[in-house]
Tab-separated table of C-alpha atoms and ligand atoms in Angstrom:
chain	number	residue	atom	x	y	z
A	20	MET	CA	26.878	-4.916	134.471
A	21	PHE	CA	29.588	-7.300	133.186
A	22	GLN	CA	29.688	-11.067	133.613
A	23	ASN	CA	32.659	-13.374	133.717
A	24	ASN	CA	31.586	-15.993	131.205
A	25	LEU	CA	31.892	-16.722	127.508
A	26	GLU	CA	28.153	-16.418	126.797
A	27	PHE	CA	28.206	-12.864	128.092
A	28	ALA	CA	31.222	-11.966	125.924
A	29	LYS	CA	29.483	-13.461	122.887
A	30	LYS	CA	26.308	-11.552	123.679
A	31	CYS	CA	28.271	-8.280	123.785
A	32	ASP	CA	29.720	-9.082	120.365
A	33	VAL	CA	26.261	-9.786	118.940
A	34	GLU	CA	24.983	-6.479	120.314
A	35	ASP	CA	28.015	-4.567	119.055
A	36	SER	CA	27.034	-2.530	115.980
A	37	LEU	CA	30.717	-2.298	114.967
A	38	SER	CA	31.512	-6.024	115.191
A	39	HIS	CA	31.443	-6.472	111.388
A	40	PHE	CA	34.526	-4.241	111.047
A	41	ARG	CA	36.649	-7.134	112.327
A	42	ASP	CA	36.022	-8.906	109.006
A	43	GLN	CA	37.512	-5.937	107.198
A	44	PHE	CA	40.936	-6.641	108.746
A	45	HIS	CA	43.499	-9.387	108.268
A	46	ILE	CA	43.704	-11.127	111.653
A	47	PRO	CA	47.059	-12.925	112.098
A	48	LYS	CA	46.802	-16.703	112.439
A	49	ASN	CA	48.898	-19.484	113.971
A	50	PRO	CA	50.442	-22.199	111.729
A	51	ALA	CA	47.286	-24.309	112.211
A	52	GLY	CA	45.276	-21.498	110.635
A	53	GLU	CA	43.518	-20.383	113.832
A	54	GLU	CA	43.127	-16.680	114.527
A	55	LEU	CA	45.448	-15.321	117.186
A	56	ILE	CA	44.196	-13.101	119.986
A	57	TYR	CA	45.819	-9.919	118.767
A	58	LEU	CA	45.952	-7.305	121.537
A	59	CYS	CA	48.938	-5.370	120.285
A	60	GLY	CA	47.375	-2.618	118.159
A	61	ASN	CA	49.205	-0.116	120.378
A	62	SER	CA	52.422	-1.320	118.764
A	63	LEU	CA	51.368	-2.187	115.225
A	64	GLY	CA	47.765	-1.898	114.070
A	65	LEU	CA	46.356	-4.630	111.841
A	66	GLN	CA	45.993	-4.337	108.097
A	67	PRO	CA	42.631	-3.335	106.615
A	68	LYS	CA	41.761	-5.635	103.711
A	69	ILE	CA	41.184	-2.624	101.437
A	70	THR	CA	44.763	-1.399	101.934
A	71	SER	CA	46.202	-3.620	99.218
A	72	GLU	CA	43.621	-2.314	96.707
A	73	TYR	CA	44.490	1.286	97.522
A	74	ILE	CA	48.202	0.603	97.090
A	75	LYS	CA	47.635	-1.482	93.962
A	76	LYS	CA	45.748	1.416	92.380
A	77	GLU	CA	48.776	3.677	92.792
A	78	LEU	CA	51.092	0.982	91.407
A	79	GLU	CA	48.817	0.651	88.370
A	80	ASP	CA	48.650	4.398	87.841
A	81	TRP	CA	52.423	4.536	88.077
A	82	ALA	CA	52.755	1.629	85.576
A	83	ASN	CA	50.298	3.189	83.141
A	84	LEU	CA	51.047	6.864	83.514
A	85	GLY	CA	54.629	7.229	84.657
A	86	VAL	CA	55.343	10.826	85.592
A	87	GLU	CA	51.943	11.938	84.315
A	88	GLY	CA	50.477	10.308	87.423
A	89	HIS	CA	51.407	13.425	89.340
A	90	THR	CA	48.470	15.145	87.688
A	91	GLU	CA	46.543	12.411	85.817
A	92	ALA	CA	46.259	9.598	88.392
A	93	GLU	CA	42.777	9.050	89.749
A	94	HIS	CA	44.118	10.518	92.963
A	95	PRO	CA	46.816	12.795	91.567
A	96	TRP	CA	50.091	12.515	93.433
A	97	LEU	CA	50.920	16.212	93.582
A	98	PRO	CA	48.140	17.080	96.007
A	99	TYR	CA	47.888	13.517	97.447
A	100	HIS	CA	48.489	14.524	101.051
A	101	GLU	CA	45.456	16.800	100.833
A	102	PHE	CA	43.196	13.745	100.420
A	103	LEU	CA	44.153	12.714	103.949
A	104	THR	CA	43.882	16.039	105.702
A	105	GLN	CA	40.154	16.289	106.355
A	106	SER	CA	39.757	12.859	107.999
A	107	MET	CA	42.986	13.117	109.930
A	108	ALA	CA	42.136	16.582	111.221
A	109	LYS	CA	38.761	15.286	112.385
A	110	LEU	CA	40.361	12.370	114.262
A	111	VAL	CA	42.668	14.609	116.263
A	112	GLY	CA	40.184	17.469	116.658
A	113	ALA	CA	42.025	20.008	114.539
A	114	LYS	CA	41.231	22.385	111.692
A	115	PRO	CA	42.378	21.170	108.272
A	116	ASN	CA	45.003	23.916	107.899
A	117	GLU	CA	46.518	22.784	111.211
A	118	VAL	CA	47.309	19.235	110.052
A	119	VAL	CA	49.675	17.648	107.581
A	120	ILE	CA	50.838	14.074	106.980
A	121	MET	CA	54.575	13.946	106.365
A	122	ASN	CA	57.819	12.237	107.388
A	123	THR	CA	57.897	10.013	110.446
A	124	LEU	CA	57.195	10.834	114.057
A	125	THR	CA	60.665	11.503	115.430
A	126	THR	CA	61.586	13.539	112.350
A	127	ASN	CA	58.490	15.674	112.826
A	128	LEU	CA	59.260	16.082	116.506
A	129	HIS	CA	62.652	17.524	115.565
A	130	LEU	CA	61.134	19.818	112.923
A	131	MET	CA	58.644	21.079	115.473
A	132	MET	CA	61.350	21.704	118.049
A	133	VAL	CA	63.385	23.611	115.476
A	134	SER	CA	60.454	26.028	115.363
A	135	PHE	CA	59.015	25.865	118.859
A	136	TYR	CA	62.044	25.275	121.035
A	137	GLN	CA	63.786	28.636	120.952
A	138	PRO	CA	65.739	28.706	124.207
A	139	THR	CA	67.449	31.708	125.744
A	140	LYS	CA	70.317	31.589	128.269
A	141	THR	CA	67.901	31.616	131.162
A	142	LYS	CA	64.731	30.061	129.721
A	143	TYR	CA	65.852	26.824	128.106
A	144	LYS	CA	64.565	23.779	129.998
A	145	ILE	CA	62.229	21.150	128.535
A	146	ILE	CA	59.720	19.127	130.578
A	147	VAL	CA	58.813	15.585	129.588
A	148	GLU	CA	56.838	12.984	131.542
A	149	SER	CA	59.200	10.622	133.348
A	150	ASP	CA	58.260	7.491	131.431
A	151	ALA	CA	58.425	9.230	128.065
A	152	PHE	CA	59.004	6.994	125.059
A	153	PRO	CA	62.802	6.654	124.742
A	154	SER	CA	62.926	8.076	121.204
A	155	ASP	CA	61.196	11.257	122.394
A	156	LYS	CA	63.661	11.585	125.237
A	157	TYR	CA	66.628	11.088	122.903
A	158	ALA	CA	65.207	13.706	120.540
A	159	VAL	CA	64.650	16.230	123.324
A	160	GLU	CA	68.108	15.633	124.824
A	161	SER	CA	69.752	16.086	121.448
A	162	GLN	CA	67.904	19.383	120.943
A	163	LEU	CA	69.208	20.584	124.310
A	164	ARG	CA	72.746	19.620	123.324
A	165	PHE	CA	72.319	21.167	119.892
A	166	HIS	CA	71.617	24.491	121.592
A	167	GLY	CA	74.608	24.070	123.906
A	168	PHE	CA	72.836	22.913	127.074
A	169	ASP	CA	73.535	19.938	129.292
A	170	PRO	CA	70.530	17.578	129.299
A	171	LYS	CA	71.231	16.827	132.967
A	172	GLU	CA	70.243	20.396	133.751
A	173	GLY	CA	67.938	21.096	130.869
A	174	LEU	CA	65.676	18.051	130.982
A	175	VAL	CA	63.036	18.237	133.710
A	176	LEU	CA	61.046	15.090	134.471
A	177	TRP	CA	57.402	15.135	135.538
A	178	LYS	CA	57.417	12.045	137.740
A	179	PRO	CA	54.927	9.970	139.672
A	180	ARG	CA	55.317	10.262	143.456
A	181	LYS	CA	57.242	7.582	145.313
A	182	GLY	CA	55.197	4.387	145.424
A	183	GLU	CA	52.827	5.624	142.688
A	184	GLU	CA	52.685	4.826	138.987
A	185	LEU	CA	50.816	7.811	137.550
A	186	CYS	CA	51.726	11.466	137.139
A	187	ARG	CA	49.643	14.019	139.051
A	188	PHE	CA	48.780	17.355	137.475
A	189	GLU	CA	49.420	19.113	140.820
A	190	ASP	CA	53.024	17.994	140.632
A	191	LEU	CA	53.405	19.545	137.196
A	192	GLU	CA	51.958	22.762	138.637
A	193	GLU	CA	54.528	22.637	141.386
A	194	ILE	CA	57.390	22.186	138.917
A	195	MET	CA	56.098	25.201	137.003
A	196	GLU	CA	55.796	27.313	140.152
A	197	LYS	CA	59.417	26.590	141.002
A	198	GLN	CA	61.041	26.505	137.557
A	199	GLY	CA	58.488	28.040	135.158
A	200	ASP	CA	60.767	30.976	134.379
A	201	GLU	CA	63.497	28.605	133.215
A	202	ILE	CA	61.272	26.319	131.168
A	203	ALA	CA	60.945	26.906	127.435
A	204	LEU	CA	58.943	23.854	126.315
A	205	LEU	CA	56.560	21.233	127.678
A	206	MET	CA	56.620	18.087	125.520
A	207	ILE	CA	54.277	15.430	126.819
A	208	GLY	CA	53.397	12.032	125.341
A	209	ASN	CA	49.684	11.385	125.365
A	210	THR	CA	48.477	8.746	125.999
A	211	ASN	CA	51.608	7.621	127.884
A	212	TYR	CA	52.895	4.527	126.110
A	213	TYR	CA	53.907	2.717	129.296
A	214	SER	CA	51.198	3.418	131.855
A	215	GLY	CA	48.343	4.073	129.463
A	216	GLN	CA	47.589	7.327	131.324
A	217	SER	CA	45.919	10.121	129.322
A	218	PHE	CA	46.794	13.595	130.522
A	219	PRO	CA	44.552	16.691	130.611
A	220	LEU	CA	45.911	18.376	127.483
A	221	LYS	CA	44.031	21.624	127.812
A	222	LYS	CA	45.041	22.147	131.433
A	223	ILE	CA	48.664	21.357	130.626
A	224	THR	CA	48.626	23.806	127.726
A	225	GLU	CA	47.086	26.593	129.824
A	226	LEU	CA	49.634	25.983	132.548
A	227	GLY	CA	52.536	26.087	130.094
A	228	HIS	CA	51.276	29.221	128.381
A	229	LYS	CA	50.784	30.945	131.728
A	230	TYR	CA	54.545	30.726	132.188
A	231	GLY	CA	55.310	31.775	128.603
A	232	CYS	CA	56.308	28.286	127.458
A	233	MET	CA	55.586	26.462	124.222
A	234	VAL	CA	53.522	23.289	124.582
A	235	GLY	CA	53.659	20.240	122.320
A	236	PHE	CA	52.225	16.736	122.502
A	237	ASP	CA	53.253	13.388	121.116
A	238	LEU	CA	50.052	11.566	120.221
A	239	ALA	CA	51.652	8.311	119.027
A	240	HIS	CA	49.372	6.495	121.475
A	241	GLY	CA	46.561	9.033	121.234
A	242	ALA	CA	45.704	9.360	117.545
A	243	GLY	CA	42.932	6.918	116.652
A	244	ASN	CA	42.631	5.894	120.304
A	245	ILE	CA	41.335	8.877	122.264
A	246	GLU	CA	39.867	12.217	121.188
A	247	PRO	CA	42.697	14.664	121.832
A	248	GLY	CA	40.664	17.706	120.676
A	249	LEU	CA	43.905	19.347	119.639
A	250	HIS	CA	42.652	22.710	118.443
A	251	ASP	CA	40.689	23.355	121.616
A	252	THR	CA	43.608	22.421	123.835
A	253	GLY	CA	45.461	25.428	122.418
A	254	ALA	CA	48.667	23.384	122.092
A	255	ASP	CA	51.338	24.874	119.851
A	256	PHE	CA	52.177	21.645	118.058
A	257	ALA	CA	51.667	17.901	118.103
A	258	VAL	CA	53.081	14.885	116.288
A	259	TRP	CA	51.958	11.274	115.913
A	260	CYS	CA	52.556	8.130	113.909
A	261	SER	CA	50.055	6.221	111.793
A	262	TYR	CA	51.141	2.615	112.286
A	263	LYS	CA	49.781	2.074	115.814
A	264	TYR	CA	46.071	2.809	116.267
A	265	LEU	CA	45.867	4.240	112.755
A	266	ASN	CA	46.572	0.882	111.068
A	267	SER	CA	48.607	2.292	108.185
A	268	GLY	CA	51.452	-0.211	108.099
A	269	PRO	CA	54.923	-0.568	109.589
A	270	GLY	CA	56.927	2.650	109.481
A	271	SER	CA	54.170	4.546	107.680
A	272	LEU	CA	54.160	8.341	107.641
A	273	GLY	CA	53.418	10.485	110.657
A	274	GLY	CA	51.063	13.364	111.304
A	275	CYS	CA	51.833	16.848	112.461
A	276	PHE	CA	49.686	19.602	113.994
A	277	VAL	CA	50.601	23.262	114.171
A	278	ASN	CA	48.121	25.528	115.888
A	279	GLU	CA	46.581	28.024	113.459
A	280	ARG	CA	47.878	30.910	115.557
A	281	HIS	CA	51.263	30.095	114.005
A	282	ALA	CA	49.872	29.539	110.487
A	283	HIS	CA	51.017	32.841	109.003
A	284	ASN	CA	54.070	33.505	111.107
A	285	LYS	CA	56.863	33.695	108.558
A	286	ASP	CA	59.361	34.724	111.217
A	287	LEU	CA	59.291	31.388	113.008
A	288	LYS	CA	62.566	29.594	112.513
A	289	ARG	CA	62.155	26.404	110.542
A	290	PHE	CA	63.880	23.962	108.243
A	291	THR	CA	62.397	24.178	104.785
A	292	GLY	CA	62.165	22.239	101.531
A	293	TRP	CA	60.353	22.646	98.237
A	294	TRP	CA	57.135	20.975	99.421
A	295	GLY	CA	56.623	23.831	101.857
A	296	HIS	CA	56.649	26.279	98.953
A	297	ASN	CA	53.586	27.945	97.439
A	298	LYS	CA	51.881	25.231	95.348
A	299	GLN	CA	51.069	27.565	92.449
A	300	THR	CA	54.676	28.476	91.833
A	301	ARG	CA	56.554	25.483	93.275
A	302	PHE	CA	57.542	24.216	89.854
A	303	ASN	CA	58.752	27.560	88.604
A	304	MET	CA	61.819	26.637	90.663
A	305	ARG	CA	62.428	30.236	91.554
A	306	HIS	CA	65.160	31.111	93.966
A	307	GLU	CA	63.118	32.904	96.616
A	308	PHE	CA	61.198	30.672	98.974
A	309	ASP	CA	57.465	31.463	99.160
A	310	LEU	CA	56.170	29.761	102.302
A	311	LEU	CA	52.826	27.933	102.409
A	312	PRO	CA	50.662	28.994	105.332
A	313	GLY	CA	49.589	26.449	107.968
A	314	ALA	CA	51.029	23.054	108.830
A	315	GLU	CA	51.764	22.370	105.144
A	316	GLY	CA	54.501	24.965	105.350
A	317	TRP	CA	56.631	22.494	107.309
A	318	GLN	CA	56.689	19.903	104.492
A	319	LEU	CA	60.090	19.187	103.023
A	320	SER	CA	59.875	16.546	100.303
A	321	ASN	CA	57.461	15.090	97.837
A	322	PRO	CA	56.003	12.252	99.881
A	323	PRO	CA	55.835	8.460	99.372
A	324	ILE	CA	52.471	7.871	97.703
A	325	LEU	CA	52.332	4.139	98.513
A	326	SER	CA	52.487	4.918	102.236
A	327	MET	CA	49.881	7.626	101.842
A	328	ALA	CA	47.602	5.210	99.996
A	329	ALA	CA	47.703	2.943	103.060
A	330	ILE	CA	46.826	5.871	105.296
A	331	ARG	CA	43.941	6.801	103.020
A	332	ALA	CA	42.606	3.228	103.263
A	333	SER	CA	42.816	3.365	107.033
A	334	LEU	CA	41.192	6.764	107.349
A	335	ASP	CA	38.330	5.675	105.069
A	336	THR	CA	37.739	2.793	107.491
A	337	PHE	CA	37.644	5.198	110.453
A	338	GLU	CA	35.216	7.436	108.543
A	339	LYS	CA	32.870	4.496	107.970
A	340	ALA	CA	32.914	3.393	111.586
A	341	GLY	CA	32.720	6.914	113.054
A	342	PHE	CA	35.184	7.756	115.798
A	343	GLU	CA	32.520	8.522	118.397
A	344	ASN	CA	31.087	5.023	117.965
A	345	LEU	CA	34.541	3.525	118.208
A	346	ARG	CA	35.363	5.399	121.380
A	347	LYS	CA	32.092	4.310	122.964
A	348	LYS	CA	32.832	0.683	122.176
A	349	SER	CA	36.427	1.123	123.304
A	350	ILE	CA	35.348	2.321	126.751
A	351	LYS	CA	33.119	-0.724	127.152
A	352	LEU	CA	35.672	-3.195	125.755
A	353	THR	CA	38.481	-1.952	128.016
A	354	GLY	CA	36.027	-1.804	130.909
A	355	TYR	CA	35.289	-5.484	130.297
A	356	LEU	CA	39.005	-6.294	130.213
A	357	GLU	CA	39.445	-4.448	133.507
A	358	PHE	CA	36.508	-6.321	135.048
A	359	LEU	CA	37.913	-9.703	133.964
A	360	VAL	CA	41.428	-8.940	135.200
A	361	ASP	CA	40.019	-7.763	138.551
A	362	ASN	CA	38.018	-10.987	138.690
A	363	LEU	CA	41.175	-13.064	138.583
A	364	ASN	CA	41.492	-11.995	142.231
A	365	ASP	CA	45.223	-12.434	142.054
A	366	ASP	CA	47.309	-10.409	144.534
A	367	ARG	CA	50.222	-10.347	142.118
A	368	ILE	CA	48.224	-8.350	139.585
A	369	ASN	CA	48.059	-4.584	139.626
A	370	ILE	CA	46.501	-2.521	136.853
A	371	ILE	CA	48.708	0.580	136.549
A	372	THR	CA	46.462	2.405	134.073
A	373	PRO	CA	43.952	4.875	135.548
A	374	ARG	CA	40.545	3.420	136.430
A	375	ASN	CA	38.715	6.433	135.044
A	376	PRO	CA	37.922	5.921	131.322
A	377	GLU	CA	38.469	9.671	130.764
A	378	GLU	CA	42.086	9.224	131.806
A	379	ARG	CA	42.955	6.376	129.493
A	380	GLY	CA	42.502	5.013	125.982
A	381	CYS	CA	42.004	1.344	125.175
A	382	GLN	CA	45.263	0.066	126.686
A	383	LEU	CA	45.601	-1.450	130.132
A	384	SER	CA	49.101	-1.855	131.543
A	385	ILE	CA	49.000	-4.861	133.819
A	386	GLN	CA	51.788	-5.267	136.309
A	387	VAL	CA	52.370	-8.853	137.429
A	388	ILE	CA	54.528	-8.639	140.515
A	389	SER	CA	57.571	-10.941	140.442
A	390	ALA	CA	56.788	-12.090	136.894
A	391	ASP	CA	59.467	-12.069	134.213
A	392	LYS	CA	59.483	-12.198	130.454
A	393	SER	CA	58.612	-15.908	130.456
A	394	LEU	CA	55.040	-14.811	131.203
A	395	HIS	CA	54.966	-12.998	127.886
A	396	THR	CA	56.467	-16.035	126.129
A	397	LYS	CA	53.791	-18.278	127.615
A	398	LEU	CA	51.051	-15.895	126.523
A	399	THR	CA	52.484	-15.909	123.002
A	400	GLU	CA	52.562	-19.719	123.034
A	401	ALA	CA	48.940	-19.643	124.116
A	402	GLY	CA	48.069	-17.581	121.045
A	403	VAL	CA	47.928	-14.128	122.658
A	404	ILE	CA	49.892	-11.355	120.966
A	405	SER	CA	50.639	-8.775	123.650
A	406	ASP	CA	53.462	-6.482	124.555
A	407	TRP	CA	55.971	-6.840	127.386
A	408	ARG	CA	57.730	-3.968	129.140
A	409	GLU	CA	60.508	-4.629	131.634
A	410	PRO	CA	60.483	-5.261	134.482
A	411	ASP	CA	57.012	-6.756	134.906
A	412	VAL	CA	54.302	-5.119	132.803
A	413	ILE	CA	52.138	-6.563	130.024
A	414	ARG	CA	50.380	-4.014	127.895
A	415	ILE	CA	47.054	-5.150	126.508
A	416	ALA	CA	45.259	-2.991	123.965
A	417	PRO	CA	41.839	-4.170	122.774
A	418	VAL	CA	41.169	-2.097	119.660
A	419	PRO	CA	37.502	-1.346	118.964
A	420	LEU	CA	37.857	-1.639	115.172
A	421	TYR	CA	38.911	-5.285	115.161
A	422	ASN	CA	38.967	-6.744	118.665
A	423	SER	CA	35.981	-8.527	120.138
A	424	PHE	CA	34.651	-9.041	123.640
A	425	GLU	CA	35.439	-12.700	123.063
A	426	ASP	CA	39.119	-11.826	122.443
A	427	VAL	CA	39.245	-10.080	125.785
A	428	TYR	CA	37.515	-12.972	127.537
A	429	HIS	CA	39.936	-15.549	126.105
A	430	PHE	CA	42.919	-13.395	127.051
A	431	ALA	CA	41.807	-13.289	130.701
A	432	GLN	CA	41.246	-17.057	130.714
A	433	ARG	CA	44.706	-17.736	129.321
A	434	LEU	CA	46.347	-15.351	131.730
A	435	LYS	CA	44.607	-17.116	134.583
A	436	GLU	CA	45.734	-20.548	133.372
A	437	ILE	CA	49.316	-19.378	132.998
A	438	LEU	CA	49.424	-17.729	136.436
A	439	ASN	CA	48.073	-20.888	138.053
B	15	LIG	C1	55.863	4.647	118.772
B	15	LIG	C2	56.420	5.885	119.324
B	15	LIG	C3	57.508	6.544	118.724
B	15	LIG	C4	58.204	5.978	117.518
B	15	LIG	O1	58.814	6.957	116.743
B	15	LIG	P1	59.102	6.753	115.182
B	15	LIG	O2	59.786	7.989	114.789
B	15	LIG	O3	57.768	6.548	114.505
B	15	LIG	O4	59.951	5.524	115.037
B	15	LIG	C5	57.944	7.733	119.280
B	15	LIG	N1	57.339	8.248	120.389
B	15	LIG	C6	56.294	7.637	120.990
B	15	LIG	C7	55.647	8.245	122.181
B	15	LIG	C8	55.815	6.430	120.489
B	15	LIG	O5	54.801	5.826	121.094
């Protein structure tokens, strides 16, 4: 169904009902003013053109209203995070009371582990996937140490088999059969940032719960990319960032999901701050803490409105495009990338990412055997912005909101030229 020529790529772009969204983003350019082939939205999503207006509005309200902006701004700052909840909850498949935007990803991961990692002497281990994002691994190891355990014993890795690149669910089942009684928490990154593999979240959650474990997911590479269907998975918690597929700007705030079964549990241990206090009486500054139900109850501080304005701009763009439409395009766009890479017929190339679209998002991790980082440098010189992971993997993420079939075609051409 795909063809390896520019006319075909152009035809796909003409037929693409979402192609006009590209014009709503700033596409980085080279010094000569030509658009780069930006395939790095898995690392930092591009800026929607409306973002500056949304931020400017808050700056104006601040200039004109000062502190009154908390209640009198067009989008009052006190409840500002609530303006993001509905769209964000929809994107990750959660109920609104299960989602809150706050802090940054690693901070939220710690806050969630404070509540959901409650080890005992015998049930204390944490499972992560073996190629977990380093920050997640550091966070998990430090939680183990914080509770007095040695990460060498407490951290259990779910690994691919020898000679394989992807993790098999059966192997996770086997770990649970052997060590389930000692495991307190499963914390899995989805989609995996390195391999691009998406895991079966519901099956993992059911498996973890069967052994009395808590289950949490890091959706840094899932939110805005795949449909994680969080509520239906039954997961206890999840965290994600908003600067990758959610296009909300470098270091922007993260999202957090807490399953509604924990919404009213006041006995859960947690770290608290005034933003988790009952909104009606927060400013009475009373001494007793009156916890908000749901995910909002984990908020600590009054949040940075300028960052939230950028998230609102991004979420409005997702609302306009419709996530189902985006996902449909994404499957085709990544399928085309896969077809073109396969068509290079180069024995050095091995796509690590699963072939099944259900088991991946938009990213393909392309291993180029015996290549080194100079390959990435040459791609950059050829106008392709991609991402390199040692020892020999380029990660290419065509994003359905702003990447075109033509982008993908030109990438494959340039890769071919460089490899020859
Ligand atoms: C990007 C990413 C992070 C980054 O964490 P921050 O706290 O936002 O700096 C953490 N974990 C995963 C899986 C990521 O992909």
